[in-house]
Tab-separated table of C-alpha atoms in Angstrom:
chain	number	residue	atom	x	y	z
A	38	MET	CA	-18.770	3.700	2.490
A	39	HIS	CA	-18.988	5.904	5.453
A	40	VAL	CA	-19.288	9.749	4.337
A	41	SER	CA	-15.857	10.672	6.284
A	42	ASN	CA	-13.723	8.784	3.922
A	43	THR	CA	-11.925	11.774	2.343
A	44	ILE	CA	-9.990	11.020	-0.355
A	45	LEU	CA	-7.547	13.385	-2.875
A	46	VAL	CA	-7.489	12.962	-6.123
A	47	VAL	CA	-3.857	14.518	-7.474
A	48	ASP	CA	-3.800	15.031	-11.611
A	49	ASP	CA	-3.298	17.858	-13.593
A	50	ASP	CA	-6.583	16.347	-16.078
A	51	GLN	CA	-8.756	18.616	-14.756
A	52	SER	CA	-11.289	15.933	-16.932
A	53	ILE	CA	-9.894	13.079	-15.510
A	54	ALA	CA	-10.062	14.249	-12.050
A	55	GLU	CA	-13.252	15.642	-12.379
A	56	LEU	CA	-14.904	12.334	-13.765
A	57	LEU	CA	-12.867	10.017	-10.698
A	58	ARG	CA	-14.459	12.661	-8.377
A	59	ASP	CA	-17.828	11.926	-9.513
A	60	PHE	CA	-17.640	8.036	-8.948
A	61	LEU	CA	-16.150	8.780	-5.880
A	62	GLU	CA	-18.886	11.272	-4.601
A	63	ASN	CA	-21.523	8.273	-6.403
A	64	GLU	CA	-20.242	6.215	-3.694
A	65	ASN	CA	-20.071	8.319	-0.176
A	66	PHE	CA	-16.618	9.490	-0.611
A	67	HIS	CA	-15.767	12.935	0.772
A	68	VAL	CA	-13.449	13.697	-2.340
A	69	LEU	CA	-11.011	16.501	-2.702
A	70	THR	CA	-9.217	17.177	-6.009
A	71	ALA	CA	-5.783	18.651	-6.778
A	72	CYS	CA	-3.509	19.763	-10.161
A	73	ASP	CA	-0.158	19.427	-9.267
A	74	THR	CA	1.531	18.644	-6.146
A	75	ALA	CA	1.838	21.808	-4.363
A	76	GLU	CA	-1.795	22.203	-4.011
A	77	ALA	CA	-2.101	18.389	-3.514
A	78	TRP	CA	0.476	18.894	0.146
A	79	VAL	CA	-1.106	21.918	1.454
A	80	MET	CA	-4.384	19.659	1.202
A	81	PHE	CA	-3.117	16.895	2.357
A	82	GLU	CA	-1.598	19.050	5.046
A	83	GLN	CA	-4.848	20.570	6.202
A	84	ASN	CA	-7.194	17.972	6.024
A	85	ALA	CA	-7.798	14.208	7.532
A	86	ILE	CA	-7.109	12.427	4.188
A	87	GLN	CA	-7.493	8.875	4.748
A	88	GLY	CA	-6.590	7.717	0.619
A	89	ILE	CA	-4.921	9.031	-1.799
A	90	VAL	CA	-5.494	8.889	-6.239
A	91	LEU	CA	-1.785	10.363	-7.471
A	92	ASP	CA	-1.118	11.114	-11.201
A	93	ILE	CA	2.824	10.538	-11.838
A	94	MET	CA	3.790	12.390	-14.695
A	95	MET	CA	2.737	16.077	-13.609
A	96	PRO	CA	3.879	19.558	-14.336
A	97	GLY	CA	6.992	20.410	-11.635
A	98	GLN	CA	7.372	18.077	-8.734
A	99	ASN	CA	6.063	13.831	-9.912
A	100	GLY	CA	3.874	12.052	-8.354
A	101	PHE	CA	6.825	9.651	-7.344
A	102	GLU	CA	8.621	12.801	-5.370
A	103	LEU	CA	4.980	13.420	-3.182
A	104	CYS	CA	4.374	9.940	-2.658
A	105	ARG	CA	8.324	9.773	-1.183
A	106	ARG	CA	7.340	13.296	0.898
A	107	ILE	CA	3.690	11.687	2.494
A	108	ARG	CA	5.525	8.666	3.195
A	109	LYS	CA	8.089	10.430	5.355
A	110	GLU	CA	5.339	10.786	8.268
A	111	SER	CA	2.046	9.369	6.891
A	112	ASP	CA	1.251	5.648	5.629
A	113	VAL	CA	-2.019	6.876	4.239
A	114	PRO	CA	-2.844	4.803	1.821
A	115	ILE	CA	-1.431	5.871	-2.032
A	116	LEU	CA	-2.866	4.640	-5.681
A	117	PHE	CA	-0.778	5.681	-8.689
A	118	LEU	CA	-2.449	6.710	-11.642
A	119	SER	CA	-0.584	6.463	-14.562
A	120	ALA	CA	-0.814	6.700	-18.192
A	121	ARG	CA	1.932	3.829	-18.373
A	122	SER	CA	2.058	0.730	-17.974
A	123	ASP	CA	5.056	-0.683	-18.064
A	124	ASP	CA	6.916	-2.656	-14.954
A	125	VAL	CA	9.817	0.292	-14.690
A	126	ASP	CA	7.387	2.907	-13.582
A	127	LYS	CA	5.250	0.309	-11.749
A	128	ILE	CA	8.152	-1.438	-8.931
A	129	ARG	CA	8.998	1.797	-8.822
A	130	GLY	CA	6.167	3.227	-7.650
A	131	LEU	CA	5.248	0.317	-5.142
A	132	THR	CA	8.855	0.514	-3.769
A	133	LEU	CA	8.350	4.144	-2.885
A	134	GLY	CA	5.470	3.175	-0.328
A	135	GLY	CA	2.694	2.788	-3.104
A	136	ASP	CA	-0.499	0.099	-2.168
A	137	ASP	CA	-1.622	-0.006	-5.726
A	138	TYR	CA	-1.009	0.752	-9.426
A	139	ILE	CA	-3.817	1.581	-11.730
A	140	VAL	CA	-3.524	2.344	-15.847
A	141	LYS	CA	-5.376	5.216	-16.626
A	142	THR	CA	-6.960	2.997	-19.394
A	143	ALA	CA	-8.793	1.051	-16.294
A	144	ALA	CA	-12.617	2.090	-16.019
A	145	PRO	CA	-13.612	4.448	-13.324
A	146	ALA	CA	-15.849	1.699	-11.609
A	147	GLU	CA	-12.631	-0.383	-11.417
A	148	ILE	CA	-10.555	2.723	-9.706
A	149	VAL	CA	-12.894	3.111	-7.103
A	150	ALA	CA	-13.413	-0.462	-6.038
A	151	ARG	CA	-9.657	-0.713	-5.974
A	152	VAL	CA	-9.811	2.274	-3.668
A	153	LYS	CA	-12.595	0.813	-1.472
A	154	ALA	CA	-10.655	-2.732	-1.218
A	155	VAL	CA	-7.459	-0.709	-0.040
A	156	LEU	CA	-9.677	1.334	2.891
A	157	ARG	CA	-11.381	-1.410	4.030
A	158	ARG	CA	-8.224	-3.601	4.367
A	159	THR	CA	-7.077	-1.040	6.251
A	160	ALA	CA	-10.028	0.104	8.233
A	161	SER	CA	-10.583	-4.050	9.364
A	162	SER	CA	-6.858	-4.090	10.372
A	163	GLN	CA	-7.186	-1.004	12.365
A	164	GLN	CA	-10.103	-2.846	14.230
A	165	SER	CA	-8.692	-5.515	14.982
A	166	GLU	CA	-8.957	-6.632	18.646
A	167	ARG	CA	-6.078	-6.213	21.353
A	168	LYS	CA	-3.429	-8.370	20.323
A	169	ILE	CA	1.229	-8.499	20.411
A	170	LEU	CA	2.487	-10.880	18.010
A	171	ASP	CA	6.231	-11.422	19.459
A	172	TYR	CA	8.830	-13.935	17.454
A	173	GLY	CA	11.582	-12.372	19.253
A	174	ARG	CA	13.287	-9.825	17.520
A	175	ILE	CA	10.297	-8.697	15.627
A	176	LYS	CA	7.025	-7.140	17.824
A	177	MET	CA	3.431	-6.498	16.233
A	178	ASN	CA	0.883	-4.232	18.025
A	179	ILE	CA	-2.380	-5.351	15.699
A	180	SER	CA	-3.949	-2.820	17.733
A	181	THR	CA	-2.333	-0.011	17.439
A	182	ARG	CA	-0.506	-0.662	13.811
A	183	GLU	CA	2.909	-0.391	15.450
A	184	VAL	CA	6.082	-2.656	14.270
A	185	VAL	CA	8.856	-3.045	16.596
A	186	VAL	CA	12.908	-4.802	15.372
A	187	GLU	CA	15.490	-5.085	17.817
A	188	GLY	CA	13.289	-3.146	20.246
A	189	LYS	CA	13.106	0.022	17.155
A	190	ASP	CA	9.822	1.183	15.513
A	191	VAL	CA	9.461	0.651	12.117
A	192	VAL	CA	7.184	2.543	9.935
A	193	LEU	CA	5.553	0.568	7.413
A	194	THR	CA	3.380	0.961	4.968
A	195	PRO	CA	-0.995	0.118	5.056
A	196	ARG	CA	-0.093	-3.000	2.201
A	197	GLU	CA	3.306	-3.643	3.630
A	198	TYR	CA	1.713	-3.975	7.436
A	199	GLU	CA	-1.302	-6.139	5.710
A	200	LEU	CA	1.594	-8.890	4.317
A	201	LEU	CA	3.786	-9.157	7.971
A	202	GLN	CA	0.445	-9.340	9.594
A	203	LEU	CA	-1.039	-12.304	7.341
A	204	PHE	CA	2.442	-14.110	7.746
A	205	PHE	CA	2.654	-13.270	11.512
A	206	GLU	CA	-0.384	-14.775	11.840
A	207	HIS	CA	-0.281	-17.966	9.926
A	208	PRO	CA	3.430	-19.231	10.705
A	209	ARG	CA	5.251	-21.803	8.489
A	210	HIS	CA	2.027	-21.340	5.354
A	211	VAL	CA	3.058	-21.089	2.117
A	212	PHE	CA	1.071	-18.332	0.469
A	213	THR	CA	0.668	-18.476	-3.669
A	214	TYR	CA	1.317	-15.301	-5.428
A	215	GLU	CA	-2.554	-16.218	-6.805
A	216	GLN	CA	-3.715	-16.302	-2.694
A	217	LEU	CA	-1.534	-13.153	-2.235
A	218	LEU	CA	-2.979	-11.231	-5.229
A	219	ALA	CA	-6.538	-12.627	-4.592
A	220	LYS	CA	-6.598	-11.149	-1.054
A	221	PHE	CA	-4.456	-8.204	-1.846
A	222	TRP	CA	-4.793	-6.875	-5.006
A	223	ASP	CA	-8.490	-8.242	-6.055
A	224	GLY	CA	-6.857	-10.855	-8.277
A	225	ILE	CA	-5.265	-8.165	-10.493
A	226	GLY	CA	-1.457	-7.635	-10.974
A	227	ASP	CA	1.608	-10.174	-11.153
A	228	LYS	CA	4.342	-11.635	-9.210
A	229	HIS	CA	6.746	-8.629	-9.595
A	230	THR	CA	4.017	-6.813	-7.419
A	231	ILE	CA	4.621	-9.204	-4.778
A	232	ARG	CA	7.955	-9.876	-4.891
A	233	VAL	CA	8.159	-5.748	-4.756
A	234	HIS	CA	6.633	-5.715	-1.690
A	235	LEU	CA	7.208	-8.184	-0.088
A	236	SER	CA	11.407	-6.991	-1.388
A	237	ARG	CA	10.603	-3.663	0.613
A	238	LEU	CA	9.495	-5.643	3.919
A	239	ARG	CA	12.520	-7.889	4.026
A	240	GLU	CA	14.709	-4.314	3.897
A	241	LYS	CA	12.900	-3.528	6.829
A	242	ILE	CA	12.324	-6.365	9.760
A	243	GLU	CA	15.169	-8.764	8.221
A	244	SER	CA	19.148	-8.364	9.306
A	245	ASP	CA	20.103	-9.425	6.022
A	246	PRO	CA	17.493	-8.928	3.464
A	247	ASN	CA	19.618	-10.863	0.678
A	248	HIS	CA	19.492	-14.204	3.034
A	249	PRO	CA	16.208	-13.646	4.454
A	250	GLN	CA	15.578	-15.764	7.946
A	251	TYR	CA	11.683	-14.569	8.595
A	252	LEU	CA	9.895	-13.820	5.132
A	253	VAL	CA	11.339	-17.200	2.963
A	254	ASN	CA	10.709	-17.440	-0.269
A	255	VAL	CA	8.987	-21.015	-1.766
A	256	TRP	CA	10.975	-21.462	-5.017
A	257	GLY	CA	8.278	-21.110	-7.487
A	258	VAL	CA	5.151	-21.127	-5.322
A	259	GLY	CA	5.159	-17.997	-2.953
A	260	TYR	CA	5.877	-17.134	0.322
A	261	ARG	CA	5.894	-18.294	4.019
A	262	PHE	CA	7.027	-16.700	7.230
A	263	GLU	CA	9.351	-18.754	9.284
A	264	GLY	CA	8.662	-17.985	13.230
A	265	GLY	CA	11.392	-19.565	14.714
């Protein structure tokens, strides 16, 4: 991993922040740490950040609020880090635009691996050859990572973009839950993770998200893209 990749670790527990910094720096990342969201926002504004590991529960503004603020102007990968493993926080984090949700009991090495996986997928997509995928009301420019729906630009998170690109490039192919988890979440997660991301993606590209025309559920199996 090139040393130019800068990761911002946001956690009010200094011991956790320092531990993650040590592990990430050992993988040649440049690491910045912040103890609260106010400090994190300043660092985000003043530095070129390639990825954020973000604690949820902190004094003052929580991680969810910072994520919402960042998503208004950036699609930088965000990995939530939480002491809680319940689905409510997980679903909320993914719905707000998080790219992954990691429980703090995970080994530091696993957290680093998941940071690297998210950045690797993002870099791979950015290096793709110039290519325009056109399905009528939806158009995707692979080289610029731009998505246009009915003539209007749509802002997608890195994970949403990667999912849509996969479906765009394989119309009518059925991707199982297991295949999607293996490709985008290193096999870690469950159907809820996928459903939240696909639901959020439908909200952005479908005329009627409750009756999707493009991202169609294959009951009990997974999803496919109806390219028309």
